[in-house]
């Protein structure tokens, strides 16, 4: 796989895991305080978003959150180290990372 395909799949995996964590029936109250984690690897602000999420001090007692933080840390490392020259950021709209990304509507 290319660097691009790896960061794209990992960002989707992280976003899905975050959504599942938020909607889990056994969700801990601290999950509600976590920074939002909607990722777009084409948005330069994704780097700050990942840093903030990994550094967030809450929910350290939850295994699911620790695993999610580890994935976010991995994505950040891949973005700034391995793929640094391969990626093109199309925007730097930080507000766009504060709302969920809606899947495209498929027309029949």
N, CA and C atoms as an extended XYZ file, in Angstrom:
324
Properties=species:S:1:pos:R:3:atomname:S:1:resname:S:1:resid:I:1 pbc="F F F"
N         0.824       -1.204        0.000 N   UNK     1
C         0.000        0.000        0.000 CA  UNK     1
C         0.867        1.267        0.000 C   UNK     1
N         0.324        2.304       -0.557 N   UNK     2
C         1.033        3.579       -0.580 CA  UNK     2
C         0.843        4.282        0.765 C   UNK     2
N         1.641        5.295        0.981 N   UNK     3
C         1.502        6.103        2.195 CA  UNK     3
C         0.092        6.685        2.262 C   UNK     3
N        -0.367        7.200        1.137 N   UNK     4
C        -1.692        7.814        1.074 CA  UNK     4
C        -2.785        6.817        1.436 C   UNK     4
N        -2.737        5.629        0.866 N   UNK     5
C        -3.780        4.644        1.150 CA  UNK     5
C        -3.742        4.215        2.616 C   UNK     5
N        -2.549        4.156        3.184 N   UNK     6
C        -2.423        3.772        4.586 CA  UNK     6
C        -3.035        4.831        5.509 C   UNK     6
N        -2.716        6.100        5.294 N   UNK     7
C        -3.273        7.138        6.172 CA  UNK     7
C        -4.776        7.297        5.941 C   UNK     7
N        -5.225        7.104        4.726 N   UNK     8
C        -6.652        7.186        4.445 CA  UNK     8
C        -7.411        6.083        5.186 C   UNK     8
N        -6.935        4.857        5.096 N   UNK     9
C        -7.628        3.757        5.772 CA  UNK     9
C        -7.536        3.884        7.290 C   UNK     9
N        -6.378        4.307        7.805 N   UNK    10
C        -6.247        4.462        9.249 CA  UNK    10
C        -7.122        5.597        9.764 C   UNK    10
N        -7.237        6.687        9.023 N   UNK    11
C        -8.098        7.793        9.470 CA  UNK    11
C        -9.562        7.366        9.497 C   UNK    11
N        -9.978        6.581        8.502 N   UNK    12
C       -11.356        6.073        8.492 CA  UNK    12
C       -11.590        5.122        9.663 C   UNK    12
N       -10.618        4.278        9.937 N   UNK    13
C       -10.716        3.334       11.051 CA  UNK    13
C       -10.840        4.080       12.385 C   UNK    13
N       -10.041        5.115       12.565 N   UNK    14
C       -10.078        5.905       13.792 CA  UNK    14
C       -11.423        6.616       13.930 C   UNK    14
N       -11.896        7.219       12.855 N   UNK    15
C       -13.174        7.927       12.893 CA  UNK    15
C       -14.312        6.961       13.240 C   UNK    15
N       -14.310        5.789       12.643 N   UNK    16
C       -15.348        4.788       12.936 CA  UNK    16
C       -15.264        4.312       14.385 C   UNK    16
N       -14.058        4.066       14.876 N   UNK    17
C       -13.886        3.636       16.269 CA  UNK    17
C       -14.387        4.703       17.234 C   UNK    17
N       -14.127        5.967       16.902 N   UNK    18
C       -14.588        7.067       17.747 CA  UNK    18
C       -16.116        7.122       17.765 C   UNK    18
N       -16.731        6.952       16.592 N   UNK    19
C       -18.197        6.961       16.525 CA  UNK    19
C       -18.781        5.822       17.359 C   UNK    19
N       -18.196        4.637       17.250 N   UNK    20
C       -18.676        3.483       18.027 CA  UNK    20
C       -18.522        3.739       19.519 C   UNK    20
N       -17.405        4.330       19.900 N   UNK    21
C       -17.160        4.632       21.306 CA  UNK    21
C       -18.211        5.599       21.836 C   UNK    21
N       -18.557        6.597       21.052 N   UNK    22
C       -19.553        7.587       21.461 CA  UNK    22
C       -20.957        7.006       21.576 C   UNK    22
N       -21.266        6.019       20.757 N   UNK    23
C       -22.623        5.470       20.747 CA  UNK    23
C       -22.749        4.157       21.520 C   UNK    23
N       -21.681        3.737       22.151 N   UNK    24
C       -21.699        2.493       22.916 CA  UNK    24
C       -22.690        2.597       24.069 C   UNK    24
N       -23.387        1.511       24.327 N   UNK    25
C       -24.372        1.492       25.410 CA  UNK    25
C       -23.686        1.581       26.771 C   UNK    25
N       -22.451        1.145       26.844 N   UNK    26
C       -21.718        1.183       28.101 CA  UNK    26
C       -20.748        2.360       28.141 C   UNK    26
N       -21.087        3.406       27.410 N   UNK    27
C       -20.189        4.565       27.306 CA  UNK    27
C       -19.974        5.209       28.675 C   UNK    27
N       -18.744        5.501       28.961 N   UNK    28
C       -18.368        6.167       30.200 CA  UNK    28
C       -18.638        7.668       30.044 C   UNK    28
N       -18.955        8.332       31.121 N   UNK    29
C       -19.263        9.769       31.042 CA  UNK    29
C       -18.065       10.585       30.554 C   UNK    29
N       -16.848       10.099       30.769 N   UNK    30
C       -15.684       10.866       30.331 CA  UNK    30
C       -15.572       10.906       28.805 C   UNK    30
N       -16.161        9.953       28.117 N   UNK    31
C       -16.104        9.927       26.655 CA  UNK    31
C       -16.778       11.172       26.076 C   UNK    31
N       -17.797       11.651       26.764 N   UNK    32
C       -18.501       12.851       26.300 CA  UNK    32
C       -17.611       14.086       26.337 C   UNK    32
N       -16.546       14.063       27.139 N   UNK    33
C       -15.662       15.219       27.256 CA  UNK    33
C       -14.475       15.157       26.296 C   UNK    33
N       -14.289       14.036       25.623 N   UNK    34
C       -13.164       13.906       24.687 CA  UNK    34
C       -13.295       14.899       23.537 C   UNK    34
N       -12.171       15.381       23.030 N   UNK    35
C       -12.245       16.235       21.834 CA  UNK    35
C       -12.866       15.446       20.680 C   UNK    35
N       -13.628       16.114       19.857 N   UNK    36
C       -14.242       15.448       18.701 CA  UNK    36
C       -13.143       14.921       17.789 C   UNK    36
N       -13.434       13.825       17.136 N   UNK    37
C       -12.409       13.194       16.314 CA  UNK    37
C       -12.979       12.815       14.956 C   UNK    37
N       -13.218       13.822       14.129 N   UNK    38
C       -13.636       13.603       12.749 CA  UNK    38
C       -12.436       13.980       11.895 C   UNK    38
N       -11.882       13.023       11.201 N   UNK    39
C       -10.613       13.237       10.519 CA  UNK    39
C       -10.769       13.372        9.013 C   UNK    39
N       -10.009       14.289        8.467 N   UNK    40
C        -9.898       14.459        7.027 CA  UNK    40
C        -8.418       14.689        6.748 C   UNK    40
N        -7.766       13.710        6.168 N   UNK    41
C        -6.317       13.821        5.976 CA  UNK    41
C        -5.944       14.842        4.919 C   UNK    41
N        -6.932       15.419        4.251 N   UNK    42
C        -6.674       16.459        3.262 CA  UNK    42
C        -6.725       17.857        3.893 C   UNK    42
N        -7.045       17.905        5.175 N   UNK    43
C        -7.172       19.162        5.907 CA  UNK    43
C        -5.944       19.302        6.808 C   UNK    43
N        -5.178       20.364        6.627 N   UNK    44
C        -3.952       20.564        7.395 CA  UNK    44
C        -4.202       20.557        8.909 C   UNK    44
N        -5.368       20.960        9.328 N   UNK    45
C        -5.708       21.006       10.754 CA  UNK    45
C        -5.784       19.624       11.390 C   UNK    45
N        -5.773       18.584       10.595 N   UNK    46
C        -5.832       17.230       11.139 CA  UNK    46
C        -4.636       16.970       12.057 C   UNK    46
N        -3.506       17.588       11.779 N   UNK    47
C        -2.323       17.389       12.620 CA  UNK    47
C        -2.567       17.915       14.035 C   UNK    47
N        -3.106       19.119       14.146 N   UNK    48
C        -3.417       19.690       15.460 CA  UNK    48
C        -4.515       18.884       16.151 C   UNK    48
N        -5.502       18.440       15.375 N   UNK    49
C        -6.610       17.644       15.919 CA  UNK    49
C        -6.081       16.356       16.562 C   UNK    49
N        -5.172       15.670       15.868 N   UNK    50
C        -4.587       14.437       16.393 CA  UNK    50
C        -3.746       14.714       17.638 C   UNK    50
N        -2.952       15.771       17.605 N   UNK    51
C        -2.124       16.135       18.774 CA  UNK    51
C        -3.003       16.404       19.988 C   UNK    51
N        -4.070       17.175       19.793 N   UNK    52
C        -4.969       17.503       20.899 CA  UNK    52
C        -5.630       16.258       21.470 C   UNK    52
N        -6.049       15.365       20.599 N   UNK    53
C        -6.732       14.157       21.050 CA  UNK    53
C        -5.787       13.267       21.850 C   UNK    53
N        -4.591       13.065       21.345 N   UNK    54
C        -3.619       12.198       22.031 CA  UNK    54
C        -3.221       12.794       23.381 C   UNK    54
N        -3.096       14.114       23.452 N   UNK    55
C        -2.668       14.778       24.686 CA  UNK    55
C        -3.791       14.975       25.699 C   UNK    55
N        -5.041       14.724       25.304 N   UNK    56
C        -6.166       14.962       26.201 CA  UNK    56
C        -6.035       14.053       27.433 C   UNK    56
N        -6.103       14.640       28.636 N   UNK    57
C        -5.842       13.858       29.842 CA  UNK    57
C        -6.984       12.965       30.313 C   UNK    57
N        -8.182       13.147       29.801 N   UNK    58
C        -9.320       12.385       30.307 CA  UNK    58
C        -9.420       10.975       29.764 C   UNK    58
N       -10.129       10.133       30.481 N   UNK    59
C       -10.485        8.776       30.056 CA  UNK    59
C        -9.304        7.810       29.965 C   UNK    59
N        -8.240        8.089       30.643 N   UNK    60
C        -7.086        7.195       30.570 CA  UNK    60
C        -7.369        5.814       31.155 C   UNK    60
N        -8.413        5.701       31.934 N   UNK    61
C        -8.738        4.415       32.548 CA  UNK    61
C        -9.482        3.477       31.592 C   UNK    61
N        -9.934        3.990       30.460 N   UNK    62
C       -10.690        3.169       29.512 CA  UNK    62
C        -9.772        2.574       28.443 C   UNK    62
N        -9.789        1.279       28.308 N   UNK    63
C        -8.950        0.588       27.333 CA  UNK    63
C        -9.271        1.055       25.915 C   UNK    63
N       -10.562        1.237       25.613 N   UNK    64
C       -10.965        1.648       24.272 CA  UNK    64
C       -10.382        3.015       23.901 C   UNK    64
N       -10.337        3.908       24.871 N   UNK    65
C        -9.790        5.241       24.623 CA  UNK    65
C        -8.280        5.155       24.446 C   UNK    65
N        -7.625        4.353       25.268 N   UNK    66
C        -6.173        4.162       25.118 CA  UNK    66
C        -5.835        3.611       23.740 C   UNK    66
N        -6.615        2.646       23.282 N   UNK    67
C        -6.381        2.063       21.952 CA  UNK    67
C        -6.594        3.106       20.858 C   UNK    67
N        -7.617        3.915       21.021 N   UNK    68
C        -7.908        4.961       20.050 CA  UNK    68
C        -6.791        6.011       20.032 C   UNK    68
N        -6.304        6.372       21.204 N   UNK    69
C        -5.205        7.329       21.283 CA  UNK    69
C        -3.941        6.764       20.628 C   UNK    69
N        -3.716        5.486       20.785 N   UNK    70
C        -2.546        4.856       20.168 CA  UNK    70
C        -2.658        4.875       18.640 C   UNK    70
N        -3.839        4.602       18.125 N   UNK    71
C        -4.056        4.678       16.673 CA  UNK    71
C        -3.862        6.109       16.177 C   UNK    71
N        -4.377        7.078       16.935 N   UNK    72
C        -4.230        8.487       16.558 CA  UNK    72
C        -2.756        8.889       16.576 C   UNK    72
N        -2.017        8.405       17.557 N   UNK    73
C        -0.588        8.684       17.640 CA  UNK    73
C         0.139        8.087       16.429 C   UNK    73
N        -0.239        6.889       16.049 N   UNK    74
C         0.367        6.235       14.880 CA  UNK    74
C         0.088        7.025       13.610 C   UNK    74
N        -1.168        7.461       13.440 N   UNK    75
C        -1.528        8.234       12.254 CA  UNK    75
C        -0.730        9.536       12.206 C   UNK    75
N        -0.612       10.202       13.338 N   UNK    76
C         0.145       11.453       13.398 CA  UNK    76
C         1.600       11.213       12.985 C   UNK    76
N         2.195       10.159       13.513 N   UNK    77
C         3.588        9.836       13.199 CA  UNK    77
C         3.757        9.535       11.711 C   UNK    77
N         2.833        8.785       11.156 N   UNK    78
C         2.902        8.465        9.725 CA  UNK    78
C         2.785        9.746        8.899 C   UNK    78
N         1.860       10.623        9.281 N   UNK    79
C         1.646       11.869        8.535 CA  UNK    79
C         2.868       12.783        8.556 C   UNK    79
N         3.494       12.926        9.727 N   UNK    80
C         4.597       13.897        9.815 CA  UNK    80
C         5.955       13.294        9.477 C   UNK    80
N         6.065       11.973        9.516 N   UNK    81
C         7.370       11.360        9.273 CA  UNK    81
C         7.450       10.675        7.913 C   UNK    81
N         6.645        9.663        7.735 N   UNK    82
C         6.774        8.815        6.554 CA  UNK    82
C         6.140        9.404        5.305 C   UNK    82
N         5.011       10.064        5.468 N   UNK    83
C         4.257       10.557        4.307 CA  UNK    83
C         4.391       12.058        4.093 C   UNK    83
N         5.259       12.678        4.815 N   UNK    84
C         5.361       14.133        4.809 CA  UNK    84
C         5.408       14.724        3.401 C   UNK    84
N         6.149       14.115        2.502 N   UNK    85
C         6.298       14.674        1.157 CA  UNK    85
C         5.267       14.130        0.167 C   UNK    85
N         4.534       13.104        0.569 N   UNK    86
C         3.585       12.472       -0.342 CA  UNK    86
C         2.182       13.068       -0.278 C   UNK    86
N         1.876       13.786        0.793 N   UNK    87
C         0.516       14.279        0.979 CA  UNK    87
C         0.381       15.739        0.564 C   UNK    87
N        -0.792       16.047        0.068 N   UNK    88
C        -1.124       17.425       -0.285 CA  UNK    88
C        -2.360       17.792        0.526 C   UNK    88
N        -2.238       18.842        1.328 N   UNK    89
C        -3.380       19.315        2.097 CA  UNK    89
C        -4.157       20.294        1.240 C   UNK    89
N        -5.434       20.026        1.063 N   UNK    90
C        -6.272       20.830        0.184 CA  UNK    90
C        -6.932       22.001        0.899 C   UNK    90
N        -6.943       21.960        2.234 N   UNK    91
C        -7.590       23.016        3.011 CA  UNK    91
C        -6.927       23.118        4.372 C   UNK    91
N        -7.214       24.201        5.055 N   UNK    92
C        -6.801       24.349        6.450 CA  UNK    92
C        -7.979       24.886        7.264 C   UNK    92
N        -9.145       24.341        6.988 N   UNK    93
C       -10.390       24.740        7.639 CA  UNK    93
C       -10.584       23.911        8.908 C   UNK    93
N       -10.127       24.443       10.027 N   UNK    94
C       -10.195       23.701       11.286 CA  UNK    94
C       -11.632       23.453       11.749 C   UNK    94
N       -12.538       24.372       11.422 N   UNK    95
C       -13.940       24.181       11.809 CA  UNK    95
C       -14.563       22.968       11.127 C   UNK    95
N       -14.065       22.615        9.975 N   UNK    96
C       -14.612       21.465        9.250 CA  UNK    96
C       -14.358       20.159        9.997 C   UNK    96
N       -13.375       20.150       10.885 N   UNK    97
C       -13.071       18.941       11.647 CA  UNK    97
C       -13.854       18.864       12.959 C   UNK    97
N       -14.740       19.795       13.165 N   UNK    98
C       -15.552       19.807       14.380 CA  UNK    98
C       -16.917       19.162       14.175 C   UNK    98
N       -17.264       18.833       12.955 N   UNK    99
C       -18.569       18.240       12.675 CA  UNK    99
C       -18.367       16.901       11.978 C   UNK    99
N       -19.281       15.968       12.170 N   UNK   100
C       -19.139       14.668       11.515 CA  UNK   100
C       -19.176       14.798       10.001 C   UNK   100
N       -18.418       13.940        9.370 N   UNK   101
C       -18.418       13.902        7.910 CA  UNK   101
C       -19.563       13.006        7.490 C   UNK   101
N       -20.470       13.549        6.715 N   UNK   102
C       -21.604       12.760        6.240 CA  UNK   102
C       -21.166       11.943        5.042 C   UNK   102
N       -21.540       10.664        5.018 N   UNK   103
C       -21.202        9.870        3.839 CA  UNK   103
C       -21.960       10.383        2.635 C   UNK   103
N       -21.380       10.255        1.459 N   UNK   104
C       -22.077       10.736        0.262 CA  UNK   104
C       -23.389        9.966        0.066 C   UNK   104
N       -24.382       10.671       -0.428 N   UNK   105
C       -25.687       10.047       -0.676 CA  UNK   105
C       -25.637        9.385       -2.039 C   UNK   105
N       -25.987        8.102       -2.013 N   UNK   106
C       -25.985        7.363       -3.270 CA  UNK   106
C       -27.380        7.404       -3.878 C   UNK   106
N       -27.420        7.776       -5.145 N   UNK   107
C       -28.698        7.809       -5.856 CA  UNK   107
C       -28.899        6.508       -6.606 C   UNK   107
N       -30.126        5.998       -6.596 N   UNK   108
C       -30.408        4.744       -7.298 CA  UNK   108
C       -30.792        5.011       -8.728 C   UNK   108
